[in-house]
C-alpha positions in Angstrom: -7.6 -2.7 7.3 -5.7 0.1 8.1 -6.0 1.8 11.8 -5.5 6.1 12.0 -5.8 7.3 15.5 -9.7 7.7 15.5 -10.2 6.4 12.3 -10.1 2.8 10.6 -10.1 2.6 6.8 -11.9 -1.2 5.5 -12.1 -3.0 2.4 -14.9 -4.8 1.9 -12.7 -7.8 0.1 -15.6 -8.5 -2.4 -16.3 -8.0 -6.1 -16.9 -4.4 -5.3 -14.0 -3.3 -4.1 -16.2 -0.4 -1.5 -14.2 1.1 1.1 -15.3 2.0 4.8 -14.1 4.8 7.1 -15.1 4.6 10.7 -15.1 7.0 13.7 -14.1 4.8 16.0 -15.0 7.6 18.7 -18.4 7.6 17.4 -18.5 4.1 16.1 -20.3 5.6 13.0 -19.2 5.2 9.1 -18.3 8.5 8.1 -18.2 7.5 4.0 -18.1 4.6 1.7 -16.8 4.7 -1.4 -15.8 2.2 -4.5 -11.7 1.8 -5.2 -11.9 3.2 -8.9 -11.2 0.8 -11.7 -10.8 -2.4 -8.5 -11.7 -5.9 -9.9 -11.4 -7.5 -6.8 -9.5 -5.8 -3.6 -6.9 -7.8 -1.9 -5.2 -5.5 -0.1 -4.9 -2.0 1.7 -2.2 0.0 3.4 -2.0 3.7 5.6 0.7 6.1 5.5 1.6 6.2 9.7 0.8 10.3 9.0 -2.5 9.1 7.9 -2.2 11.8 4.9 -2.7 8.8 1.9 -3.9 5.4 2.0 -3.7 2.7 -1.0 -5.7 -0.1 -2.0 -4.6 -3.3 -4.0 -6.3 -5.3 -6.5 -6.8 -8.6 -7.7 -5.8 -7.2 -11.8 -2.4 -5.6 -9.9 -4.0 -2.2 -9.9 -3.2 0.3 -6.9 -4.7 3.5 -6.2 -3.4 5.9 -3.7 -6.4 8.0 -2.2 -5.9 11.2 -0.2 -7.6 10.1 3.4 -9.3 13.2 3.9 -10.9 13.5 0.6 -12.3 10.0 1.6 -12.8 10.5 4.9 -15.0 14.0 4.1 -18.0 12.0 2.8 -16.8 12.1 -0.9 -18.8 9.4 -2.9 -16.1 8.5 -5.6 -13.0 10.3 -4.5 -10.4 10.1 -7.4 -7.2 8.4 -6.6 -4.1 10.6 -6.4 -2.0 8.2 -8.5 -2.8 4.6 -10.1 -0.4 2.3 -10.8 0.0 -0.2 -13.1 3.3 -1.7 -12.7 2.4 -5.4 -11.0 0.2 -7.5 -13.1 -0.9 -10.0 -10.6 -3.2 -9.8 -7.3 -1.7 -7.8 -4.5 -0.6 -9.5 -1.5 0.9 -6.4 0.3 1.1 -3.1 0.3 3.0 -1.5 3.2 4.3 2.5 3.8 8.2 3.1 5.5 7.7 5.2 8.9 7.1 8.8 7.4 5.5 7.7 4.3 7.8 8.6 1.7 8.5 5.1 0.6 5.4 2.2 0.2 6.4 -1.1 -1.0 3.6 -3.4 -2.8 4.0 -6.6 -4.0 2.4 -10.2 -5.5 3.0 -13.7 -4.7 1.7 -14.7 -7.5 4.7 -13.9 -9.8 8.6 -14.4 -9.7 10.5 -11.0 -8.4 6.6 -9.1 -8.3 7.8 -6.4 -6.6 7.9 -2.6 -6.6 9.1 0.5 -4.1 7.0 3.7 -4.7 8.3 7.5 -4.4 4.8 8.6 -2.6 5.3 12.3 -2.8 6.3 12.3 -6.5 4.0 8.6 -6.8 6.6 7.9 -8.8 7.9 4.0 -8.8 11.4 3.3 -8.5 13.1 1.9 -11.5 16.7 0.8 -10.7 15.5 -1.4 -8.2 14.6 -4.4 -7.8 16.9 -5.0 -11.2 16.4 -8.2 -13.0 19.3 -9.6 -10.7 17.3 -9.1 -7.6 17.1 -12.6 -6.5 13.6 -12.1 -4.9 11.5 -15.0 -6.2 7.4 -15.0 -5.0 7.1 -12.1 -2.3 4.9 -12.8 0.5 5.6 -9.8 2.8 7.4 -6.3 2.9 8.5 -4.3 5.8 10.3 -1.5 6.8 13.0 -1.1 10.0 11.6 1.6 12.5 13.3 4.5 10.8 13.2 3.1 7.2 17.1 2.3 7.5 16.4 -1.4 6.0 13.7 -3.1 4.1 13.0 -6.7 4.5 11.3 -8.9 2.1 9.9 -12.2 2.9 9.9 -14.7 0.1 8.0 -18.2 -1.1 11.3 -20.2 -0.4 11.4 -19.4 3.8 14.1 -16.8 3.4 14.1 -13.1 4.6 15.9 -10.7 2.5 17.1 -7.7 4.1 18.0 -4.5 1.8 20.2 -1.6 3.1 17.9 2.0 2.3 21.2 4.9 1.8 18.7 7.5 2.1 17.7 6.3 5.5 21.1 4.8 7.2 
């Protein structure tokens, strides 16, 4: 579920993988529409700007959508990106404070975890490095102004990343 001023983007977590946006002035569904190529969805993410949104999948799939292409009644609005790089259901998916940065990630897997360029929806590739000692993710987040990253793991311990870009 992902909250947008009026708006509030849903994922019907079912075989079908449809997505809901709702006025919540109006308390009306504006459009529905089925995440392209999604098995099973497992989870879903906003940018704070509300310009993109992204939906996770139970194959490791995650399409980025433009919200106002979904949000303007399309039927099957084509995802600006897909990516491919996690092979294993999504837990999270979660956008730094200006959307630049969005973070997804799978429990399901030792060191499943990657950090997406959004504008270029590129995905970083010198980090994590196979020395990252980040086991099974179970949560990402980002520090207010995106100076640090912190990544909760399956063994009770939070890592906490330095961003250069940000400090």
């Amino acid at each position: 579920v992902c909250y947008l001023g009026t708006y509030l983007y849903t994922e019907k977590l079912c075989e079908t993988g449809e997505v809901y946006t709702f006025d919540l002035r109006t308390r009306r569904c504006l459009s529905r529409h089925y995440d392209e190529g999604a098995v099973k969805g497992t989870s879903m993410a906003c940018s704070q700007d509300g310009s993109v949104y992204a939906c996770g999948s139970s194959s490791g799939v995650v399409n980025i959508y433009d919200s106002k292409a979904a949000a303007g009644g399309e039927s099957r609005p084509s995802p600006l990106k897909t990516l491919m790089n996690i092979t294993t259901p999504l837990d999270t998916l979660r956008f730094n404070h200006d959307g630049q940065i969005m973070g997804m990630a799978s429990s399901r897997g030792k060191d499943c975890l990657r950090l997406v360029h959004v504008p270029s929806r590129t995905v970083f590739a010198n980090w994590p490095t196979a020395k990252t000692p980040l086991h099974n993710v179970s949560t990402i987040d980002f520090s207010p102004k995106s100076r640090f990253c912190a990544i909760g793991n399956a063994k009770g311990k939070v890592l906490l990343y330095r961003l250069d870009h940000y400090a």
